[in-house]
PDB file of N, CA, C and O in Angstrom:
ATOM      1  N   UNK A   6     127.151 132.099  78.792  1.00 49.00           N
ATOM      2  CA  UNK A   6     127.375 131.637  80.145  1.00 49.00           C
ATOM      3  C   UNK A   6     126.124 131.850  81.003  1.00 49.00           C
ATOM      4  O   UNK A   6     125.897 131.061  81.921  1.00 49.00           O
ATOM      5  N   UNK A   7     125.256 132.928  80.739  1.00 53.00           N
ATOM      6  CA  UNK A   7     124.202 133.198  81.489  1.00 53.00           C
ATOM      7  C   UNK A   7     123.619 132.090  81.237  1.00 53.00           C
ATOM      8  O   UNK A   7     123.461 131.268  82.140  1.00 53.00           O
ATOM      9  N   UNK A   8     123.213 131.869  80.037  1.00 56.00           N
ATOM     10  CA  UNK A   8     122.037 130.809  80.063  1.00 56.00           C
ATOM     11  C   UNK A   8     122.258 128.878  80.322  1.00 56.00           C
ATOM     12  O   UNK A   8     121.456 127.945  80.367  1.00 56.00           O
ATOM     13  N   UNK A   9     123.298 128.949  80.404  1.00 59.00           N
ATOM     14  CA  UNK A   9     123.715 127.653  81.156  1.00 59.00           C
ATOM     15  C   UNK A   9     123.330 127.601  82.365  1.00 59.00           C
ATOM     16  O   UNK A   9     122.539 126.756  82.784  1.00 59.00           O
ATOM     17  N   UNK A  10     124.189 129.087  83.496  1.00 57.00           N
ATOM     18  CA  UNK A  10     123.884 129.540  84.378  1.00 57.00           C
ATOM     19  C   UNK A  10     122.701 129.155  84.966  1.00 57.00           C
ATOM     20  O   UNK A  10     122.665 128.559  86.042  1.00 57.00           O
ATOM     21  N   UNK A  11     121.286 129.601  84.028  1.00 58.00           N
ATOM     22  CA  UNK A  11     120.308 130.010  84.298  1.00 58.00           C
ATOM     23  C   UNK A  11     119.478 128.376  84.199  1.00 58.00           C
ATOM     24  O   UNK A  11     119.111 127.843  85.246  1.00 58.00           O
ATOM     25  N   UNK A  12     119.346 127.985  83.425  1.00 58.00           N
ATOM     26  CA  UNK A  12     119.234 126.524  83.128  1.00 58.00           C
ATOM     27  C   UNK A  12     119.710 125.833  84.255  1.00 58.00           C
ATOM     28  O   UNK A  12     118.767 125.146  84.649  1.00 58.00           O
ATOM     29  N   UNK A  13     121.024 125.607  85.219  1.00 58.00           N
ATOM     30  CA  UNK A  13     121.330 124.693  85.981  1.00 58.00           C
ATOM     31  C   UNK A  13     120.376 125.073  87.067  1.00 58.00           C
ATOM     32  O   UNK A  13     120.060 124.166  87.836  1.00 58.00           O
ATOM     33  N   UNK A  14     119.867 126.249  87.261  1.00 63.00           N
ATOM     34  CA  UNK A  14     118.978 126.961  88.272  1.00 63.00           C
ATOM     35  C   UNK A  14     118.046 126.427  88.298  1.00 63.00           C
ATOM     36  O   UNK A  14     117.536 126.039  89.350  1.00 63.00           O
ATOM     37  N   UNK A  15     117.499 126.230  87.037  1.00 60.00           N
ATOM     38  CA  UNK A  15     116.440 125.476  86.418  1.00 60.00           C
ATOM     39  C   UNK A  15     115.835 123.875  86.981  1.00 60.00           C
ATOM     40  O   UNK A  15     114.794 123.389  87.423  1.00 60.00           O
ATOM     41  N   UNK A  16     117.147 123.482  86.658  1.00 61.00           N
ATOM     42  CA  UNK A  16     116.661 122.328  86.984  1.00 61.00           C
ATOM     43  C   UNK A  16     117.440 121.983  88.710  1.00 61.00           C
ATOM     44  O   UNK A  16     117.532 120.866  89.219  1.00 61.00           O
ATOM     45  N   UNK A  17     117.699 122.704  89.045  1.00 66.00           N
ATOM     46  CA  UNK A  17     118.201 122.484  90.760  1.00 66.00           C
ATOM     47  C   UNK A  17     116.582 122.638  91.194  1.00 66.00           C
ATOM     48  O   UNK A  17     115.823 121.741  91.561  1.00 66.00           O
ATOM     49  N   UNK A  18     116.303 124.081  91.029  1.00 67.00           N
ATOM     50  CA  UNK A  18     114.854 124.087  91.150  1.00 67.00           C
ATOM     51  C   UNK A  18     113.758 123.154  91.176  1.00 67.00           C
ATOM     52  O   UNK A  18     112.867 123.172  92.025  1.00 67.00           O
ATOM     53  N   UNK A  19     113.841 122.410  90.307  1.00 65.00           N
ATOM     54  CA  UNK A  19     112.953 121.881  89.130  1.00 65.00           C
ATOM     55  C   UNK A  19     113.004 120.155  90.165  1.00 65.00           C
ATOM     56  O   UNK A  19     112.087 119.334  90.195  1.00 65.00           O
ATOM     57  N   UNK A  20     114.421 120.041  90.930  1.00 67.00           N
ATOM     58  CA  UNK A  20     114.617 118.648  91.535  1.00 67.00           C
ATOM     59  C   UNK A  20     114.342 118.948  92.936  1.00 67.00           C
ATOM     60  O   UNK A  20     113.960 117.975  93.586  1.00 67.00           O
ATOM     61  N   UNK A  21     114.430 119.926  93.487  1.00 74.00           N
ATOM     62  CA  UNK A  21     114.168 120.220  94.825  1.00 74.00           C
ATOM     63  C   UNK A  21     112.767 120.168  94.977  1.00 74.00           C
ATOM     64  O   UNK A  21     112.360 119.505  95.930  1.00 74.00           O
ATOM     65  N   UNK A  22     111.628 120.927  93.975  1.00 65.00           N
ATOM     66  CA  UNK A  22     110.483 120.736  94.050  1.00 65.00           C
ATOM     67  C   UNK A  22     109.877 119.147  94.095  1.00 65.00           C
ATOM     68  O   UNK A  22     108.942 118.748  94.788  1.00 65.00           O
ATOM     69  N   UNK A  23     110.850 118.229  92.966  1.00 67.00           N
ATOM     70  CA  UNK A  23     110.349 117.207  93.248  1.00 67.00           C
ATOM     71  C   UNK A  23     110.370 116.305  94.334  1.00 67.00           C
ATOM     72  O   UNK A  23     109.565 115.593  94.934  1.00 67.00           O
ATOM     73  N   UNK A  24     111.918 116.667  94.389  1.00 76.00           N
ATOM     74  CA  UNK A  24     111.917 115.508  95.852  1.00 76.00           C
ATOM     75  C   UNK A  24     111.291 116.567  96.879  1.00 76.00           C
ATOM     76  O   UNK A  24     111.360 115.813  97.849  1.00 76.00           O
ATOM     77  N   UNK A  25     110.887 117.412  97.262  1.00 86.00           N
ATOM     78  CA  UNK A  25     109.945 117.631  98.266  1.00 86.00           C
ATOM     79  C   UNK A  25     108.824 117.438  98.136  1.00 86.00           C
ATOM     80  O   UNK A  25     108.113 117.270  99.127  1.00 86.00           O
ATOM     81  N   UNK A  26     108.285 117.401  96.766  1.00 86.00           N
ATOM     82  CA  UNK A  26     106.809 116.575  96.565  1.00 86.00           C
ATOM     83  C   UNK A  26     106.747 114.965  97.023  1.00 86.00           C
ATOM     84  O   UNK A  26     105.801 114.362  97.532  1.00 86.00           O
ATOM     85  N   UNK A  27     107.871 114.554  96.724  1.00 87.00           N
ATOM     86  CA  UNK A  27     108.102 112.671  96.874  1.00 87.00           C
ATOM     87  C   UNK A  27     108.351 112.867  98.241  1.00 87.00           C
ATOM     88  O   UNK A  27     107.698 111.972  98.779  1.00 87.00           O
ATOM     89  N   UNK A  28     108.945 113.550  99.163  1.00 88.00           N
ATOM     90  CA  UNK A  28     109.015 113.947 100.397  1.00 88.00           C
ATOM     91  C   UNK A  28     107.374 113.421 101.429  1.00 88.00           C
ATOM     92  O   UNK A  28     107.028 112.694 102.360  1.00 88.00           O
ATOM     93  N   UNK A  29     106.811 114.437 100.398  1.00 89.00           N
ATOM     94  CA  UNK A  29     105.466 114.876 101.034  1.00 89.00           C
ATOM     95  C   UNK A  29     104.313 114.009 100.936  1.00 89.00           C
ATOM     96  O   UNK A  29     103.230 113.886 101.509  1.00 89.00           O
ATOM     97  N   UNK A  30     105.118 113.308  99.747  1.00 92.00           N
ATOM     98  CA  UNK A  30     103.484 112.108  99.919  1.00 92.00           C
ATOM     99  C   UNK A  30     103.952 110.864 100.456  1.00 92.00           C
ATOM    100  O   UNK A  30     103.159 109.927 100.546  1.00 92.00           O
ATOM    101  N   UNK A  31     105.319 110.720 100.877  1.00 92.00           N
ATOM    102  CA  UNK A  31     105.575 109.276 101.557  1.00 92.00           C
ATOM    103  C   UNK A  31     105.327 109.719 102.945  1.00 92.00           C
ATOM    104  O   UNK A  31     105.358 108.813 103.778  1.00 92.00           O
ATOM    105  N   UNK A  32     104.996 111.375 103.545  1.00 92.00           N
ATOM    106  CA  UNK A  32     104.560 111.430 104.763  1.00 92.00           C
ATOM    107  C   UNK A  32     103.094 111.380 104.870  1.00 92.00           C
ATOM    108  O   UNK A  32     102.283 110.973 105.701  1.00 92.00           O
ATOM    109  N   UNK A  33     103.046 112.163 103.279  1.00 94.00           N
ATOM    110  CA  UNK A  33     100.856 111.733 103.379  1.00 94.00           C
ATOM    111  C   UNK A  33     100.802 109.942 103.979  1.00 94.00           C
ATOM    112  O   UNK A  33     100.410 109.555 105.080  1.00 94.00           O
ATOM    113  N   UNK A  34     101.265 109.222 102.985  1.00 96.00           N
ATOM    114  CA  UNK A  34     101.481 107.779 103.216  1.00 96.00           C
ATOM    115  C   UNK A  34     101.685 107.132 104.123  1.00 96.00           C
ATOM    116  O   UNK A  34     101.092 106.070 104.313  1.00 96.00           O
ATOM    117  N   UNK A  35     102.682 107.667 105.003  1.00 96.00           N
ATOM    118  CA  UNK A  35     103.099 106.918 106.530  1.00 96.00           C
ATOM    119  C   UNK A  35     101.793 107.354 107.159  1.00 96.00           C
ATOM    120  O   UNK A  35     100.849 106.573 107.039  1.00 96.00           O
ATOM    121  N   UNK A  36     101.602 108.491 107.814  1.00 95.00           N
ATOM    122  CA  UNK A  36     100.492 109.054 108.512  1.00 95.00           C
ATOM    123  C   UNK A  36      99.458 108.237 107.803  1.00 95.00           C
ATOM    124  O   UNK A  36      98.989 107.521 108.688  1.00 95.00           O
ATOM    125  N   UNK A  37      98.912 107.990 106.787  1.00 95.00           N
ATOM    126  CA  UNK A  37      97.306 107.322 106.611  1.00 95.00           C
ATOM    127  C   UNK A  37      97.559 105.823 106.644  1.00 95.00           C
ATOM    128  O   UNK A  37      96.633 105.014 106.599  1.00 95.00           O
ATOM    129  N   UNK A  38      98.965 105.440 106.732  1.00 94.00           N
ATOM    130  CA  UNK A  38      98.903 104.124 107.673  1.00 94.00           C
ATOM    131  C   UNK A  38      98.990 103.850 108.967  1.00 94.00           C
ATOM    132  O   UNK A  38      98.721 102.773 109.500  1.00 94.00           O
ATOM    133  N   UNK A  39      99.342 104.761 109.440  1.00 94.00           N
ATOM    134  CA  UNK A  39      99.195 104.586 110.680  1.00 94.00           C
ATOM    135  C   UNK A  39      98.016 105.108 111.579  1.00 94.00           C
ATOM    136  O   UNK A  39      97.815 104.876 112.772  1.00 94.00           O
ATOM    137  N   UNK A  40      97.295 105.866 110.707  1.00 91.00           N
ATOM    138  CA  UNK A  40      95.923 106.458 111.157  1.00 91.00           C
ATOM    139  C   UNK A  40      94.995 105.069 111.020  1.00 91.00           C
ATOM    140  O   UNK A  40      94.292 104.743 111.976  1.00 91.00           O
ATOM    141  N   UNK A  41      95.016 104.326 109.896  1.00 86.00           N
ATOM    142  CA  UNK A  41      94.268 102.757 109.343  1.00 86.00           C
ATOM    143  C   UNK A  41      94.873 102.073 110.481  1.00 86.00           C
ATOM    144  O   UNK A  41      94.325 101.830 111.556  1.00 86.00           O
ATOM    145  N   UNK A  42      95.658 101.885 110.245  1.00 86.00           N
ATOM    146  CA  UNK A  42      96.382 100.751 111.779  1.00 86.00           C
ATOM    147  C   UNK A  42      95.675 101.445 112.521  1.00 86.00           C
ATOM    148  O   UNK A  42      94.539 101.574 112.065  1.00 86.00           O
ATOM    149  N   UNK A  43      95.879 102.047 113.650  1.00 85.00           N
ATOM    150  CA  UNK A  43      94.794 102.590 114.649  1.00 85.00           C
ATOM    151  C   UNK A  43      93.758 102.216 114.865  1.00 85.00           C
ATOM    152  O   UNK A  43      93.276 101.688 115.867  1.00 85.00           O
ATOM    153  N   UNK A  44      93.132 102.618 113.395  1.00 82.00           N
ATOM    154  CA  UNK A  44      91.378 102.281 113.877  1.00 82.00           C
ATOM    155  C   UNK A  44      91.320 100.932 113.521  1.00 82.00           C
ATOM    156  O   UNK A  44      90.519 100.283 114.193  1.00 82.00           O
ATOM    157  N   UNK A  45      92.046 100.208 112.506  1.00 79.00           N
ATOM    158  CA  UNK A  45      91.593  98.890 112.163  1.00 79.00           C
ATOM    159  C   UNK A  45      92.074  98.089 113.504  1.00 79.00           C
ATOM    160  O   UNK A  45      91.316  97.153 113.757  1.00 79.00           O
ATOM    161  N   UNK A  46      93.144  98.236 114.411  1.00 80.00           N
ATOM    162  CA  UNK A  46      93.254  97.345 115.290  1.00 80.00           C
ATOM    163  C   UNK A  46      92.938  97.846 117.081  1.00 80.00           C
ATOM    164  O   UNK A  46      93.462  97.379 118.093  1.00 80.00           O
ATOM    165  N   UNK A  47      91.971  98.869 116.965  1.00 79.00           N
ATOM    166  CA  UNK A  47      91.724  99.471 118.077  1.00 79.00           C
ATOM    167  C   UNK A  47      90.567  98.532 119.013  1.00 79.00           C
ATOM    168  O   UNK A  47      89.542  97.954 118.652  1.00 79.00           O
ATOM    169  N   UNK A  48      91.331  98.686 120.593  1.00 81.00           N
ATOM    170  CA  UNK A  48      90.768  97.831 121.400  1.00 81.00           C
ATOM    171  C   UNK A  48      89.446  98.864 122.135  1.00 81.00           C
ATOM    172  O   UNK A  48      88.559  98.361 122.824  1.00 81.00           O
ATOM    173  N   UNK A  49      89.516 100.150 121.878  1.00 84.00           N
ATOM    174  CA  UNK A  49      88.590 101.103 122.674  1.00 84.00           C
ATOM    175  C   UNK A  49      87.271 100.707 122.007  1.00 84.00           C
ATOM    176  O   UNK A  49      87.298 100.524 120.790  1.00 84.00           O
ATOM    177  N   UNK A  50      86.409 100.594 122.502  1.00 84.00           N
ATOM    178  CA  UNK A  50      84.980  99.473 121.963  1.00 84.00           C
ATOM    179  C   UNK A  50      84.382 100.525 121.013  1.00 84.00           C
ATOM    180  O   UNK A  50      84.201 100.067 119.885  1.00 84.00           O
ATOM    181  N   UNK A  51      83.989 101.954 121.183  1.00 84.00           N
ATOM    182  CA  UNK A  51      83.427 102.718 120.247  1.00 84.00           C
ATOM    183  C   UNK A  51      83.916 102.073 118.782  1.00 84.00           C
ATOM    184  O   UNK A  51      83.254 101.345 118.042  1.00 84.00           O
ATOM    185  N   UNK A  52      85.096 102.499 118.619  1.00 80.00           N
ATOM    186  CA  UNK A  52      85.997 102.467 117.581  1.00 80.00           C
ATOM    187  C   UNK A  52      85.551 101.315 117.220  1.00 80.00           C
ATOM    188  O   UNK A  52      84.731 101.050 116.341  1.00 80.00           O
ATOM    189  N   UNK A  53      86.054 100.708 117.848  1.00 78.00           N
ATOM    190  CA  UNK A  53      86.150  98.519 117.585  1.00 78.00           C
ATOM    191  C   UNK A  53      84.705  98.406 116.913  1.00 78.00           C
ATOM    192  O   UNK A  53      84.450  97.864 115.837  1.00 78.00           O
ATOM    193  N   UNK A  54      83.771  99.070 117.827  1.00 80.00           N
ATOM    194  CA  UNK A  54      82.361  98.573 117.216  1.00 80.00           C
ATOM    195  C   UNK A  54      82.136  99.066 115.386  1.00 80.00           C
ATOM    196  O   UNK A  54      81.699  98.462 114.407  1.00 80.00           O
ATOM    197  N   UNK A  55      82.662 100.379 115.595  1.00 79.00           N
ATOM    198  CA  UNK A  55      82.912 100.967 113.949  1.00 79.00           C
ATOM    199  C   UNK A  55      82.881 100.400 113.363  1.00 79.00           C
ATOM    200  O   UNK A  55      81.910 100.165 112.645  1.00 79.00           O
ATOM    201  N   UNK A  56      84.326  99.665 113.339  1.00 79.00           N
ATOM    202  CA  UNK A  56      84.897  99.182 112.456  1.00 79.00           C
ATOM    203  C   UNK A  56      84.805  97.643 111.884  1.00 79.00           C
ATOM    204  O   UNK A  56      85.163  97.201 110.793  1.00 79.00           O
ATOM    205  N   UNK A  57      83.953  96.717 113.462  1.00 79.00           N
ATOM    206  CA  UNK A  57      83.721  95.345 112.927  1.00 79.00           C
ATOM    207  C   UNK A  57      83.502  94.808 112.391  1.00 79.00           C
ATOM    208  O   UNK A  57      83.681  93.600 112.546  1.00 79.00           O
ATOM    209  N   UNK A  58      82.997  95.299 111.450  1.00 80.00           N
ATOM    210  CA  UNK A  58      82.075  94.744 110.186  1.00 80.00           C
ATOM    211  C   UNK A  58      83.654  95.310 109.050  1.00 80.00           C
ATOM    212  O   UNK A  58      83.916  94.179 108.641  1.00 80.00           O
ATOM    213  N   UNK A  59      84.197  95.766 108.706  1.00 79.00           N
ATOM    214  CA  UNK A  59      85.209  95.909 108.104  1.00 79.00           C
ATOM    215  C   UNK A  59      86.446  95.087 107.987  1.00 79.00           C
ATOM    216  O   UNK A  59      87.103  94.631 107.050  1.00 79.00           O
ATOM    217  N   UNK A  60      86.525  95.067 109.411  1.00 77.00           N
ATOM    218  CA  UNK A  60      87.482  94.206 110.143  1.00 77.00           C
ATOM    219  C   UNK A  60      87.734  92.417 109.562  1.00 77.00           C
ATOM    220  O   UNK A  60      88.673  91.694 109.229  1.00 77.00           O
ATOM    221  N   UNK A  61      85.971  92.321 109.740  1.00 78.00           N
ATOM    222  CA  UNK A  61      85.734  90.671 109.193  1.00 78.00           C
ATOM    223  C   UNK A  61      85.785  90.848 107.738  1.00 78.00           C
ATOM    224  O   UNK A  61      86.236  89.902 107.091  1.00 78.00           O
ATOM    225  N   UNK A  62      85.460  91.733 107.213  1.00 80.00           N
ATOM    226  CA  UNK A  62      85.620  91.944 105.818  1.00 80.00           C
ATOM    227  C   UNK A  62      86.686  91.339 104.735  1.00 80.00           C
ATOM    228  O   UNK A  62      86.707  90.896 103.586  1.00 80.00           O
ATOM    229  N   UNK A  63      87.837  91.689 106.189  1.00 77.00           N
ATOM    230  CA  UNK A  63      89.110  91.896 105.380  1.00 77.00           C
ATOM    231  C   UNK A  63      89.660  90.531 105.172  1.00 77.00           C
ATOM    232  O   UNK A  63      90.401  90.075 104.302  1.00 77.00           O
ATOM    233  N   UNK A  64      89.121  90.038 106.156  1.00 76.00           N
ATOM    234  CA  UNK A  64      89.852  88.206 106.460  1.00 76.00           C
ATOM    235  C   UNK A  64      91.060  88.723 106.979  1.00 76.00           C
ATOM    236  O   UNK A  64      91.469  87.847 107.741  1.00 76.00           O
ATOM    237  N   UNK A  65      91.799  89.603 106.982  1.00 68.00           N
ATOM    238  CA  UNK A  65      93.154  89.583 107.441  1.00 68.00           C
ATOM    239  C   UNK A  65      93.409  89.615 108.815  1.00 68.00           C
ATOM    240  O   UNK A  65      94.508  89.342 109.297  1.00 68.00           O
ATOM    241  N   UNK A  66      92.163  90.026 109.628  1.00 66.00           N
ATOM    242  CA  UNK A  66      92.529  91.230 111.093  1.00 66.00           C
ATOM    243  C   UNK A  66      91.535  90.325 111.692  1.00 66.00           C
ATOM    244  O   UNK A  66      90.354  90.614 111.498  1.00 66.00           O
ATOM    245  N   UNK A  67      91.790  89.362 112.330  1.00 67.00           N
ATOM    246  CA  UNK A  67      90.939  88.465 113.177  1.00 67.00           C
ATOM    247  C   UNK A  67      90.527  89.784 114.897  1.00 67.00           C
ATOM    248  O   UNK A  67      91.276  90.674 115.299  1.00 67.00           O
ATOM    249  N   UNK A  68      89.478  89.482 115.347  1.00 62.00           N
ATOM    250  CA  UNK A  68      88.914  90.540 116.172  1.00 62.00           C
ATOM    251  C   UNK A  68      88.746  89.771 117.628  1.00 62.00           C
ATOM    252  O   UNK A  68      89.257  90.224 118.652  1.00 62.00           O
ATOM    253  N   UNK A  69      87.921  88.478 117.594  1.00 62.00           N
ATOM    254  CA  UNK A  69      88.238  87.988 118.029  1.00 62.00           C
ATOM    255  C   UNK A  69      88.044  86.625 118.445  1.00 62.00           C
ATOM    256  O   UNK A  69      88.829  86.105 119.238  1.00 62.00           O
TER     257      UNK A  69
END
């Protein structure tokens, strides 16, 4: 009985770690899209100037 016991521990463990890893990188993920959105569509001219040459790069993100 222990080692059933000990085993279901196991893998409760074993799933909690994961889904808090899968947790953790769909927040790495959101955050570095929305950090890219930011700078790729930023109207503050520093930034804008950064990035213009990227911007046209992409064909996607017309500037202006």
């Amino acid at each position: 009985m222990y080692e059933t016991h000990h085993e279901h521990q196991h893998v409760t463990r074993t799933l909690t770690l994961t889904q808090t890893m899968v947790v953790q990188a769909a927040i790495v993920l959101v955050v570095a899209a929305i950090v890219l959105w930011a700078l790729l569509f930023a109207n503050y001219l520093p930034l804008h100037d950064s990035f213009h040459a990227l911007r046209h790069a992409l064909y996607i993100i017309p500037c202006h």
